[in-house]
Each structure stands twice: as structure tokens, then as C-alpha cells.
PDB file of C-alpha atoms in Angstrom:
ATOM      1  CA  UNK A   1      72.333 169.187  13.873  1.00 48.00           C
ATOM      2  CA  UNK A   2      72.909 168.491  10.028  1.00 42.00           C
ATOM      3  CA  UNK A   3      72.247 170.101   6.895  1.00 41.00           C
ATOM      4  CA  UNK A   4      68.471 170.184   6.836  1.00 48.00           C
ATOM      5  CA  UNK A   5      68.006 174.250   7.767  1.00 46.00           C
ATOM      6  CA  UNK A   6      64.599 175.854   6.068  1.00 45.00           C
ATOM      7  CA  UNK A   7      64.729 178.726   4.103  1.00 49.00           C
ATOM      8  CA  UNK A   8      64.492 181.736   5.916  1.00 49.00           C
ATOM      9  CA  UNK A   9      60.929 182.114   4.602  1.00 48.00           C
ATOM     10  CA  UNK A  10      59.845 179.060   5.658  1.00 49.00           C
ATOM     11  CA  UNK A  11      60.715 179.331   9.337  1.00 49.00           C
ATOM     12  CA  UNK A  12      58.378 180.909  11.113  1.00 50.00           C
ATOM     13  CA  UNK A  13      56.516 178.638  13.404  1.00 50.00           C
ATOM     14  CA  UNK A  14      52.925 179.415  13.237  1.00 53.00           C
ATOM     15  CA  UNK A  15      51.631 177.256  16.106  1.00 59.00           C
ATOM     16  CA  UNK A  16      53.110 177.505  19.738  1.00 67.00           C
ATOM     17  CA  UNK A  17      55.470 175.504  21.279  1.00 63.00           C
ATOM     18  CA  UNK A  18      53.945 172.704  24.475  1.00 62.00           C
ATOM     19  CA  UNK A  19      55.596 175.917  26.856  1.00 63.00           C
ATOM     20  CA  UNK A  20      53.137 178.408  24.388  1.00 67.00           C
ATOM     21  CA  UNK A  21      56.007 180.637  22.879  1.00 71.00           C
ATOM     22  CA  UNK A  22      56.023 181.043  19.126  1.00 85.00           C
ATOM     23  CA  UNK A  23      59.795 179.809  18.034  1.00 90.00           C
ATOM     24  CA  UNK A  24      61.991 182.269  16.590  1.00 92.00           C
ATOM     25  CA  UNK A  25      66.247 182.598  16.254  1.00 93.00           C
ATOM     26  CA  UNK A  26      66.233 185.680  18.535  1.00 94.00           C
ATOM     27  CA  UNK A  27      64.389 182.921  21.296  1.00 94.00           C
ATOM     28  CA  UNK A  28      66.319 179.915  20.632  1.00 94.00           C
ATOM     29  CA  UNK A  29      69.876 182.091  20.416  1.00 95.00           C
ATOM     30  CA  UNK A  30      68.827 183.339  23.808  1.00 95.00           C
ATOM     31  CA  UNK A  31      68.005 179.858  25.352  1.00 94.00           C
ATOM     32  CA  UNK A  32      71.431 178.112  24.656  1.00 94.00           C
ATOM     33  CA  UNK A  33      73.274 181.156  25.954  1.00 94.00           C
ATOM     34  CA  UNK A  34      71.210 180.637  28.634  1.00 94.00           C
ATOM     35  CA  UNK A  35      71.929 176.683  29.418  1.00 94.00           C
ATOM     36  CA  UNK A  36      75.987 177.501  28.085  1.00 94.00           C
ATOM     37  CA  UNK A  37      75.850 179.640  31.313  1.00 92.00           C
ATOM     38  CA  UNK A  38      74.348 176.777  33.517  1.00 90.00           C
ATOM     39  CA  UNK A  39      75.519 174.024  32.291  1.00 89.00           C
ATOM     40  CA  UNK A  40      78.884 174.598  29.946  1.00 86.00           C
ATOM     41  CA  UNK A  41      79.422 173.608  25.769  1.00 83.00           C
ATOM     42  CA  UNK A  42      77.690 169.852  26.618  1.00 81.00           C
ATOM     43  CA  UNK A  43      74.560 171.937  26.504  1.00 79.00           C
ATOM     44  CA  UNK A  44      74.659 172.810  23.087  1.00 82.00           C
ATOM     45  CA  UNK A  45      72.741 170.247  21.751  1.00 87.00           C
ATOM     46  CA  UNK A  46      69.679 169.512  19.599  1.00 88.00           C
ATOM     47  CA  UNK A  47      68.006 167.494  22.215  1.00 90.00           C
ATOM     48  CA  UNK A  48      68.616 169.563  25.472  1.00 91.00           C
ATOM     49  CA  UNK A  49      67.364 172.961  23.673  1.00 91.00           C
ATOM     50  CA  UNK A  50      64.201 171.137  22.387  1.00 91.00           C
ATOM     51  CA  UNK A  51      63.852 170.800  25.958  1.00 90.00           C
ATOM     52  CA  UNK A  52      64.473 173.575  27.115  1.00 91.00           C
ATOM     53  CA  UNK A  53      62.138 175.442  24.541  1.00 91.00           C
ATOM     54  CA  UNK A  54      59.390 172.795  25.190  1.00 89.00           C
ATOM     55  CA  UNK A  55      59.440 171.842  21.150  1.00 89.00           C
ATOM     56  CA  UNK A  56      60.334 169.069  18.720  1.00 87.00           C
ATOM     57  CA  UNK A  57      64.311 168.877  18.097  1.00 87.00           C
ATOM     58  CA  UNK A  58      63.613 168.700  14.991  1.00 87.00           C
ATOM     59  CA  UNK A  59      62.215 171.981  14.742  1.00 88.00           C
ATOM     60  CA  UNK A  60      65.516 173.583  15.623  1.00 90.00           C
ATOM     61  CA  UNK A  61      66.706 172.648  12.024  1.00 88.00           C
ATOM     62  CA  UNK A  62      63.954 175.436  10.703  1.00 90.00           C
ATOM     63  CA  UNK A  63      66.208 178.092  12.162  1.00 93.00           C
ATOM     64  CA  UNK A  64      70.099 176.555  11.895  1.00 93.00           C
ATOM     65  CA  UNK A  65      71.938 174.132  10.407  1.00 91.00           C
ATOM     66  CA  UNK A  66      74.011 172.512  13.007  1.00 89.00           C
ATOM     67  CA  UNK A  67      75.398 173.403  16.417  1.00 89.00           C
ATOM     68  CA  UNK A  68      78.065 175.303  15.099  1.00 91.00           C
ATOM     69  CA  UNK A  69      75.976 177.259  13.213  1.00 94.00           C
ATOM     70  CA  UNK A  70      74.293 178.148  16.233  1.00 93.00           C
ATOM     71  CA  UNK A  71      77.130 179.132  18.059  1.00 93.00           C
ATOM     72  CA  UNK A  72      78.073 181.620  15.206  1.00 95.00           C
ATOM     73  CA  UNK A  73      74.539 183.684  16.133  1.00 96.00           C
ATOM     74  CA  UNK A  74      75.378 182.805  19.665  1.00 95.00           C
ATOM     75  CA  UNK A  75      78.907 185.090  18.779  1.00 95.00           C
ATOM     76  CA  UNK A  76      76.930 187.131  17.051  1.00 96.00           C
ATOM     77  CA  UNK A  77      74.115 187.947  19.717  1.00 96.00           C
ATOM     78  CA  UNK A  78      77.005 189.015  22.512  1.00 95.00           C
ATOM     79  CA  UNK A  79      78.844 191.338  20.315  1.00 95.00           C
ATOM     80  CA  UNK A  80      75.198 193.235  19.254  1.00 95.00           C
ATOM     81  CA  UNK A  81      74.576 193.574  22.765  1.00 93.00           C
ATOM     82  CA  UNK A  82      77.381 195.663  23.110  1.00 92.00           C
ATOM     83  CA  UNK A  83      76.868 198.049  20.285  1.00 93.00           C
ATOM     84  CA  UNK A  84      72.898 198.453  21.600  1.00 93.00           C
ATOM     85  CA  UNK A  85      73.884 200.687  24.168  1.00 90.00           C
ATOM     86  CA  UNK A  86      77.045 202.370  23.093  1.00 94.00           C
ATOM     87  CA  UNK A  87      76.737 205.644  21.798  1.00 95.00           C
ATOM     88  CA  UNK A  88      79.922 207.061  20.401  1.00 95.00           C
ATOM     89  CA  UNK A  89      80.841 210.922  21.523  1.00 96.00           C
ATOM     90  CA  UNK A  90      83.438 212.188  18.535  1.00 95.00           C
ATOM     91  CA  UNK A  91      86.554 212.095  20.297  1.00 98.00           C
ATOM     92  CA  UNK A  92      87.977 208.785  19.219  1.00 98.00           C
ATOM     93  CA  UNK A  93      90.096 207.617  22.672  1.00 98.00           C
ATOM     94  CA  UNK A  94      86.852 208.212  24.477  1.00 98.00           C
ATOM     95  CA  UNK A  95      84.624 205.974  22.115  1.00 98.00           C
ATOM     96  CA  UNK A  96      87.207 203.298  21.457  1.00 98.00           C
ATOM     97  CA  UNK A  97      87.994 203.179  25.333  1.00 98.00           C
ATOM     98  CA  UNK A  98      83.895 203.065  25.968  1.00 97.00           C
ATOM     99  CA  UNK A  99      83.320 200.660  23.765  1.00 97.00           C
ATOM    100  CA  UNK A 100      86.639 198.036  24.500  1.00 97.00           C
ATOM    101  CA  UNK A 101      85.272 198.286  28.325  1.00 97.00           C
ATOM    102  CA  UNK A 102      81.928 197.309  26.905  1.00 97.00           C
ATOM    103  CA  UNK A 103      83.238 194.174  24.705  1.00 97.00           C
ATOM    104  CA  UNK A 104      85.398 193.251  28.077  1.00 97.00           C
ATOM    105  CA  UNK A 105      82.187 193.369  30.579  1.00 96.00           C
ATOM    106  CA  UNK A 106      79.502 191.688  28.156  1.00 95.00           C
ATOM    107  CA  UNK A 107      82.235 188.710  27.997  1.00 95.00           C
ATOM    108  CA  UNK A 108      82.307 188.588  31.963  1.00 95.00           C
ATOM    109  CA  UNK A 109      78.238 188.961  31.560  1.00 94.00           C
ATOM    110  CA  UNK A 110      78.579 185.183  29.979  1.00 94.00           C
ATOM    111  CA  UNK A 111      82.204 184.349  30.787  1.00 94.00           C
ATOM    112  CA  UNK A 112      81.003 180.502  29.394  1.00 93.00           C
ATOM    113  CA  UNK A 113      79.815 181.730  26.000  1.00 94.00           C
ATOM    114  CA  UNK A 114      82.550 184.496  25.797  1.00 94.00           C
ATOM    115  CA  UNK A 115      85.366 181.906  26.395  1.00 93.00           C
ATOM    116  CA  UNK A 116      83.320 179.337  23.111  1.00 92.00           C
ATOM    117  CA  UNK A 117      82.855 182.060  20.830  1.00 93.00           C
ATOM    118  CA  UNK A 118      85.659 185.144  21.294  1.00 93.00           C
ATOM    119  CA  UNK A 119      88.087 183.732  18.476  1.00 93.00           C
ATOM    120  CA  UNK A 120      85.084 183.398  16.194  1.00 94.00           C
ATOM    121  CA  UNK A 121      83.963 184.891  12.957  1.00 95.00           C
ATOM    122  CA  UNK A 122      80.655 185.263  12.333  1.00 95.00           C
ATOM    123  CA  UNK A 123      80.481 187.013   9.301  1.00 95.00           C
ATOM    124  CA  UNK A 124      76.826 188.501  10.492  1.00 96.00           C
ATOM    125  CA  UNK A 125      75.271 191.591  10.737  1.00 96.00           C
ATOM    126  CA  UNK A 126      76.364 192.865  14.212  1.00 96.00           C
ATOM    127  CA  UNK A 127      79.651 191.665  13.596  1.00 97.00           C
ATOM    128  CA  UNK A 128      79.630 193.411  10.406  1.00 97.00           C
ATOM    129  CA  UNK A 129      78.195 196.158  12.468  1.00 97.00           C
ATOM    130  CA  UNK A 130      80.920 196.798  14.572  1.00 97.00           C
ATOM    131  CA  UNK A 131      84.006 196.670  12.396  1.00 98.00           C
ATOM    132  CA  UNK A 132      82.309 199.233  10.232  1.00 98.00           C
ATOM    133  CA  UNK A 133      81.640 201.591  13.529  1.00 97.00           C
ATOM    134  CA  UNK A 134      85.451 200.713  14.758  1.00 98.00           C
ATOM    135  CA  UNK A 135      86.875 201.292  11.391  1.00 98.00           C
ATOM    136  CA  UNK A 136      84.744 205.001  11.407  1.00 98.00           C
ATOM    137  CA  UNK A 137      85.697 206.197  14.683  1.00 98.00           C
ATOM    138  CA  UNK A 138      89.532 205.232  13.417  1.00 98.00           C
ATOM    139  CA  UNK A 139      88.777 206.926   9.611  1.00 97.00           C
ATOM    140  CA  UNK A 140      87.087 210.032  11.218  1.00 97.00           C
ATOM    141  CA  UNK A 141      90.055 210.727  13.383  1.00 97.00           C
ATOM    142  CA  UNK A 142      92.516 210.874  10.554  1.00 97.00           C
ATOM    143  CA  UNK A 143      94.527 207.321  10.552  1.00 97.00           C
ATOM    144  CA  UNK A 144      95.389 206.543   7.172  1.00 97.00           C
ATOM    145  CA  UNK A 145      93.361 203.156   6.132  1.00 97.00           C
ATOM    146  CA  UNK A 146      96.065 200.669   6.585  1.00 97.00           C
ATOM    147  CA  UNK A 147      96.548 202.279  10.401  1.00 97.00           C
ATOM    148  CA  UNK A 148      93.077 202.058  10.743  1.00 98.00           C
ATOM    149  CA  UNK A 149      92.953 198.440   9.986  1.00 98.00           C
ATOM    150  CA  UNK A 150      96.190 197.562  12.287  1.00 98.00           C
ATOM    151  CA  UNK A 151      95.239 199.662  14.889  1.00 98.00           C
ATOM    152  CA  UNK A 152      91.567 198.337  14.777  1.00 98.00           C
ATOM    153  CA  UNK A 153      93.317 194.801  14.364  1.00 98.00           C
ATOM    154  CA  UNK A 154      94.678 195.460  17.454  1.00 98.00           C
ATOM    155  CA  UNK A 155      91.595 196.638  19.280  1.00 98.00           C
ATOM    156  CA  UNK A 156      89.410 193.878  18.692  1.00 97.00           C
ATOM    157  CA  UNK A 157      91.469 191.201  19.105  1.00 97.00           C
ATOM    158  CA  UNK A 158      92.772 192.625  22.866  1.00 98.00           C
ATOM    159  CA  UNK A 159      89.389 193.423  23.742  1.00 97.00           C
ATOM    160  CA  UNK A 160      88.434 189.568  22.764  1.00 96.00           C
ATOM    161  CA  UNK A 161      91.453 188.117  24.429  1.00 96.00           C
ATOM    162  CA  UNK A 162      91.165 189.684  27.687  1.00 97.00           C
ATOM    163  CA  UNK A 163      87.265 189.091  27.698  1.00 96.00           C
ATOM    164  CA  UNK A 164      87.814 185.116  27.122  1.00 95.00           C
ATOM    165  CA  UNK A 165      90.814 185.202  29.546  1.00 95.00           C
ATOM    166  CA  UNK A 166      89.341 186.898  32.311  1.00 95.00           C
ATOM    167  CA  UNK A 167      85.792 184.691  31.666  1.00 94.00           C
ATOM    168  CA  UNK A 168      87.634 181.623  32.045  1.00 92.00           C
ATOM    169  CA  UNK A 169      88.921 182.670  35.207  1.00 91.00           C
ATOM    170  CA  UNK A 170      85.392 183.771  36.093  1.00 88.00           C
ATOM    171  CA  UNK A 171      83.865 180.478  35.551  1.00 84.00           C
ATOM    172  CA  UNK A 172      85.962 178.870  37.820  1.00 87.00           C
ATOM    173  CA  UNK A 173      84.795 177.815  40.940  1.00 89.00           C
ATOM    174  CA  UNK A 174      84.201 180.697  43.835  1.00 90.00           C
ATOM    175  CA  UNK A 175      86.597 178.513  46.337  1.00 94.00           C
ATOM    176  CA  UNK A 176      89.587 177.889  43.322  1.00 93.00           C
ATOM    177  CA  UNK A 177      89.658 181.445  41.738  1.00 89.00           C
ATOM    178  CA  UNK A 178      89.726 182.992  45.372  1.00 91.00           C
ATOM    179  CA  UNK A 179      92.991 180.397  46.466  1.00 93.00           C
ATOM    180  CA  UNK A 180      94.734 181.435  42.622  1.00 91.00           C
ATOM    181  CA  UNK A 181      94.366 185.117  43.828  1.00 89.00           C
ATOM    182  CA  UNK A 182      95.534 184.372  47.564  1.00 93.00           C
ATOM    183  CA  UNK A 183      98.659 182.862  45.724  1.00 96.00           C
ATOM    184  CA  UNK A 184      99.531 186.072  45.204  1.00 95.00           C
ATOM    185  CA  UNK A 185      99.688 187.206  49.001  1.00 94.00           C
ATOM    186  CA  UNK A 186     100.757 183.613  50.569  1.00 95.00           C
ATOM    187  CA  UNK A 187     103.516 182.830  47.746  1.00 97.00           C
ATOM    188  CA  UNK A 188     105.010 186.168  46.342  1.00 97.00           C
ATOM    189  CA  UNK A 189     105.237 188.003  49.580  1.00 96.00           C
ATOM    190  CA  UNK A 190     107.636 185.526  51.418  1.00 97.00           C
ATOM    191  CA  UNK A 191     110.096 185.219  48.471  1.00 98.00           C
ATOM    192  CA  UNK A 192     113.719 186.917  49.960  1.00 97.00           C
ATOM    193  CA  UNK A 193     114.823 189.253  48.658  1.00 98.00           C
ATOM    194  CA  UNK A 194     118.538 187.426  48.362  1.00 98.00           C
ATOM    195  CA  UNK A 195     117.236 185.606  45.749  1.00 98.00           C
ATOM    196  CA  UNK A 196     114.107 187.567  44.230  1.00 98.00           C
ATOM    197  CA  UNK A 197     115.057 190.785  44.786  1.00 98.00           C
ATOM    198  CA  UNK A 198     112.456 192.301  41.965  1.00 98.00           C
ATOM    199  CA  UNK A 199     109.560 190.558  43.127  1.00 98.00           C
ATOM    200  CA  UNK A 200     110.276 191.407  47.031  1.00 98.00           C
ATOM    201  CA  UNK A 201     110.292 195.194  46.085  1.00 98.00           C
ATOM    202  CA  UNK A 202     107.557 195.325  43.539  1.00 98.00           C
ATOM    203  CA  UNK A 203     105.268 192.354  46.321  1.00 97.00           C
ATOM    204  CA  UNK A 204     102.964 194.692  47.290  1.00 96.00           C
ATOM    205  CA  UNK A 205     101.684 196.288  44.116  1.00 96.00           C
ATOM    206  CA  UNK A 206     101.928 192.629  42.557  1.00 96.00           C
ATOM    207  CA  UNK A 207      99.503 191.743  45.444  1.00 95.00           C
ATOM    208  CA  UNK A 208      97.112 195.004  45.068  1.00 93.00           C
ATOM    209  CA  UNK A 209      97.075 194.750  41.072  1.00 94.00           C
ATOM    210  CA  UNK A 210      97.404 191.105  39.889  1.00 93.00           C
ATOM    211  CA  UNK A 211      93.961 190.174  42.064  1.00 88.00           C
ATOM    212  CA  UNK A 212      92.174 192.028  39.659  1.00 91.00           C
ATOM    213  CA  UNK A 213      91.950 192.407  35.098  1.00 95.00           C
ATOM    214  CA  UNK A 214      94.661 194.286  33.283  1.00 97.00           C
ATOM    215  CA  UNK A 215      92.251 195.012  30.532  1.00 98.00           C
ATOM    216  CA  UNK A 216      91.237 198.398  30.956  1.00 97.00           C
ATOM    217  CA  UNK A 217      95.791 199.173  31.696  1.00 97.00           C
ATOM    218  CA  UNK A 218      96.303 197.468  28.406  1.00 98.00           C
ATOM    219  CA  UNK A 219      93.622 199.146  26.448  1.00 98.00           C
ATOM    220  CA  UNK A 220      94.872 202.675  27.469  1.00 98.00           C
ATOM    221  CA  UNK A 221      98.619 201.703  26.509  1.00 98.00           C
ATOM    222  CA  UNK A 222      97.030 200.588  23.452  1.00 98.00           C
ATOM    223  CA  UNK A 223      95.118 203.903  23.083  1.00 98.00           C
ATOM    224  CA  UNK A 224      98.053 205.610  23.710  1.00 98.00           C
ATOM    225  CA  UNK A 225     100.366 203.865  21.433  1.00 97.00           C
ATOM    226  CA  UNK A 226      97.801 204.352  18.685  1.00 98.00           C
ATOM    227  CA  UNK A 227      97.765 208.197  19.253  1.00 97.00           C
ATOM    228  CA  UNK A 228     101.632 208.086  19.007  1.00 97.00           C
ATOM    229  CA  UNK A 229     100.791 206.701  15.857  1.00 94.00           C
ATOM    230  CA  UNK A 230      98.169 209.270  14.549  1.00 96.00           C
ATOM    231  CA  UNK A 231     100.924 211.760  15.369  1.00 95.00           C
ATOM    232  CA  UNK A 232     103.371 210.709  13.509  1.00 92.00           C
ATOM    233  CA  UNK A 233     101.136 210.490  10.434  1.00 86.00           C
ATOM    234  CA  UNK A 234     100.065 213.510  10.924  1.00 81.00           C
ATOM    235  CA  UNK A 235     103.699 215.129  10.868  1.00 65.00           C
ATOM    236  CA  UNK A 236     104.446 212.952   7.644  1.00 61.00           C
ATOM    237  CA  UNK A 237     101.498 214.307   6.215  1.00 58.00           C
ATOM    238  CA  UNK A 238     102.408 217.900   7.122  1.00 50.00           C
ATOM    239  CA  UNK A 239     106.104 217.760   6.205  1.00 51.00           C
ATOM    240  CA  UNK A 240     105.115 215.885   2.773  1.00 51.00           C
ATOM    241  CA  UNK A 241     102.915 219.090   1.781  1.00 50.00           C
ATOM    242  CA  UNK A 242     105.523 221.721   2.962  1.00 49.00           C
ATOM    243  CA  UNK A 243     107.732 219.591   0.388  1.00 46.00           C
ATOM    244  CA  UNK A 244     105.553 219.874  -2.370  1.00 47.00           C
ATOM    245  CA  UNK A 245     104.909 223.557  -2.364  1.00 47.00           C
ATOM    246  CA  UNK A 246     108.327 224.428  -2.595  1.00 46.00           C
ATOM    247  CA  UNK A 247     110.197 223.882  -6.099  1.00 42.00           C
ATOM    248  CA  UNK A 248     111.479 220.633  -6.273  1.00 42.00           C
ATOM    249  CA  UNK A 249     115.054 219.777  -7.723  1.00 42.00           C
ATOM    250  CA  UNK A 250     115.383 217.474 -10.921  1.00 41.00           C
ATOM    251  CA  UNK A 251     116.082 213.787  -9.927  1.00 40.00           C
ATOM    252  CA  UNK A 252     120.117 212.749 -10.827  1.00 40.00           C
ATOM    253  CA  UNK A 253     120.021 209.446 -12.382  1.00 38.00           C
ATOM    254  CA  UNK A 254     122.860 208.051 -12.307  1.00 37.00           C
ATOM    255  CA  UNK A 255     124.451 206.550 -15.329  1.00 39.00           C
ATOM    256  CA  UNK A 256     127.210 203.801 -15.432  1.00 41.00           C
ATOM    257  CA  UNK A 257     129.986 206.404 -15.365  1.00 40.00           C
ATOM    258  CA  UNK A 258     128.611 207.176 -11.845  1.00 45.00           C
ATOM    259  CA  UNK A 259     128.664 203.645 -10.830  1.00 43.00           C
ATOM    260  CA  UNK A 260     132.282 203.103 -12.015  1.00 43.00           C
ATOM    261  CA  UNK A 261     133.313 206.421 -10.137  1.00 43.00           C
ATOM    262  CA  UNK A 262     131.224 205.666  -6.880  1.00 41.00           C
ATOM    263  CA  UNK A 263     133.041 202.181  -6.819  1.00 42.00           C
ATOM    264  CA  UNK A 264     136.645 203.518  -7.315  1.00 43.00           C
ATOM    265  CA  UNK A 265     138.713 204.341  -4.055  1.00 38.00           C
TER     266      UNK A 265
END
């Protein structure tokens, strides 16, 4: 696509397309994560969508300016999804684990599209949406706003991480994921103990646990780590204010006399 987009007034498509849908963003958005998930990134392109949708290529440029552009509201589209059906309860742990286990299965939802778009920034409204919500959730339960930003920081970028990770491994092939997990039970499992001795005692969990995501481990050491973190501000804050309501003595500045005695032996 190049730089030929339409103003936003100007977009709407008043006659149907040769498959009798009106065009819109919401449709076309919807269509290429549609043929990302059949067919991979090559279908991102001007030519297959206008396919797809049964219009004009050209058309496409009423709605976005270029493919990339298009995968920004593709980006865009996954992480609204999530927020649609979250509803957040008050106690922060609970709503930030809720929501982290939401991010992780809409990426597995489109494990093709999650993997193209998860170190994106959109800059758009549901994006916008949900770092305001995140940032709330973190405010409302007393981090200070720096903490709220690293701890947020955090979050979202282990939420994206392990959704694109475990995507790519979902869109491999049925036969090559299953013989990478079997590795596991085949490989680990005969190493000696003579020369492996942590991996022969810990085999058995290795083959139970690493078939599967770590996500939702991670995100409750995270969670927990972050609490460890909200308690210790919250001590600082208490011991500052015990501090101040008790009379403070006058700061000793020290003068160059000091320095000269400090330094003798």
C-alpha cells in the first residue's frame, strides 16, 4: 500500500462490495487476521485482501495507508478483544492475574498475528485503553507512580512475550511441536546421573512441566514480587510519617574545621 489513505470522512463505501458487504476497517481488520491465520505474513497484501473482500485493491487505500499501517489496527484489534470481556473485581492481584491470562490466551487464539504484532505500538485507542486500565488497577492499590509504571512495564511486556513465544510454538506443525515436547521424555530422562546429576533428579517434573506454558508460573512470581514491592512502600511511607510528627533535630552542617578534624588521625 502507499500513501494515498482518504480522510476518515471520506471512507465510507456507499455501494457494496461484488460479495455484497459494505467495506468498513472493523471488516477489513478482521479479514487479514483471518488469512494471517491461514496463510502466514505473505497474506498481508493489497491484492490478496481485495480478494478476499470481493473489492477493488484500490479501495483498501480508503481505510489505511500501507500494510504496516494495517498491521498496527491488526495489534490493535487483538489487544481490544481482551479488554471486551474483562471486568476488573478491586483486588489488584486478582485483576492483573485475570487480565495477563487473558492477553496470554487471545495470543494463542491467533498465535500467527500474535507472534507479527506483540512487540508493536499502536498508539490507538484500545491500546491506549489498556495502559490507562493497567496503570489504575496499579494507582488504586497504592504503588507510587514510578512503581506503577515499572511494575506495569513489567506486566505487559511478560504477558506479550510469553503470548508470541508460546504462539510461535503453536503454529508449528502438529507432528514437529509434539516430537520438541517428546524431547523432553526421550532425551532428558536417559541422561546419568554421573554426569547430569541435576537434571536426573529434577527428570520427571522437567518432563510433567516443560510440555506445557510457564506463563501463568511467571505471572504469579511477578505478582508476587510486585506485592513485595507495594509492601515495602508502604512501610517507607509509614515510617516517613512517624518521622515527621515527632520534633525533628536541626541539620549539622559541617564547616571546613569539621573537614580538617574528620581527616586527621
Amino acid at each position: 500500500m502507499s500513501e494515498r489513505v482518504v480522510p476518515a470522512a471520506g471512507r465510507r463505501r456507499r455501494r457494496p462490495t461484488k460479495q455484497g458487504v459494505v467495506l468498513s476497517e472493523e471488516l477489513i481488520v478482521e479479514t487479514a487476521l483471518r488469512l494471517i491465520e491461514e496463510h502466514g505474513a505473505e497474506a498481508l497484501s493489497v491484492r490478496r485482501l481485495g480478494r478476499a473482500l470481493g473489492a477493488d485493491p484500490s479501495s483498501l487505500y480508503r481505510y489505511f495507508e500501507h500494510t504496516d499501517d494495517l498491521m498496527l489496527a491488526i495489534a490493535d484489534e487483538l489487544i481490544g478483544r481482551t479488554l471486551r470481556t474483562w471486568r476488573p473485581t478491586g483486588e489488584w492481584r486478582a485483576d492483573l492475574r485475570d487480565l495477563g491470562l487473558r492477553i496470554h490466551a487471545g495470543a494463542l487464539a491467533h498465535p500467527r498475528a500474535a507472534v507479527l504484532s506483540a512487540h508493536r505500538v499502536t498508539g490507538r485507542t484500545h491500546e491506549i485503553q489498556a495502559v490507562e486500565t493497567i496503570l489504575g488497577v496499579l494507582r488504586s492499590a497504592g504503588f507510587p507512580d514510578a512503581e506503577a509504571v515499572r511494575v506495569y512495564h513489567a506486566f505487559i511486556d511478560q504477558a506479550l512475550a510469553y503470548g508470541a513465544l508460546d504462539s510461535a510454538n503453536t503454529a508449528l506443525p502438529k507432528p514437529a511441536r509434539e516430537a520438541e515436547a517428546d524431547v523432553w521424555r526421550t532425551t532428558y530422562t536417559r541422561l546419568p546421573a554421573a554426569t547430569h546429576p541435576n537434571i536426573a533428579a529434577t527428570a520427571r517434573h522437567l518432563v510433567a512441566s516443560m510440555r506445557g506454558s510457564s506463563y501463568p508460573a511467571a505471572l504469579e512470581l511477578l505478582l508476587t514480587a510486585a506485592g513485595a514491592r507495594l509492601a515495602e512502600h508502604g512501610a517507607v511511607s509509614h515510617s516517613t510519617l512517624g518521622a515527621t510528627s515527632h520534633s525533628t533535630p536541626p541539620v549539622r552542617h559541617l564547616r571546613d574545621t569539621d573537614h580538617e578534624e574528620a581527616e586527621r588521625p
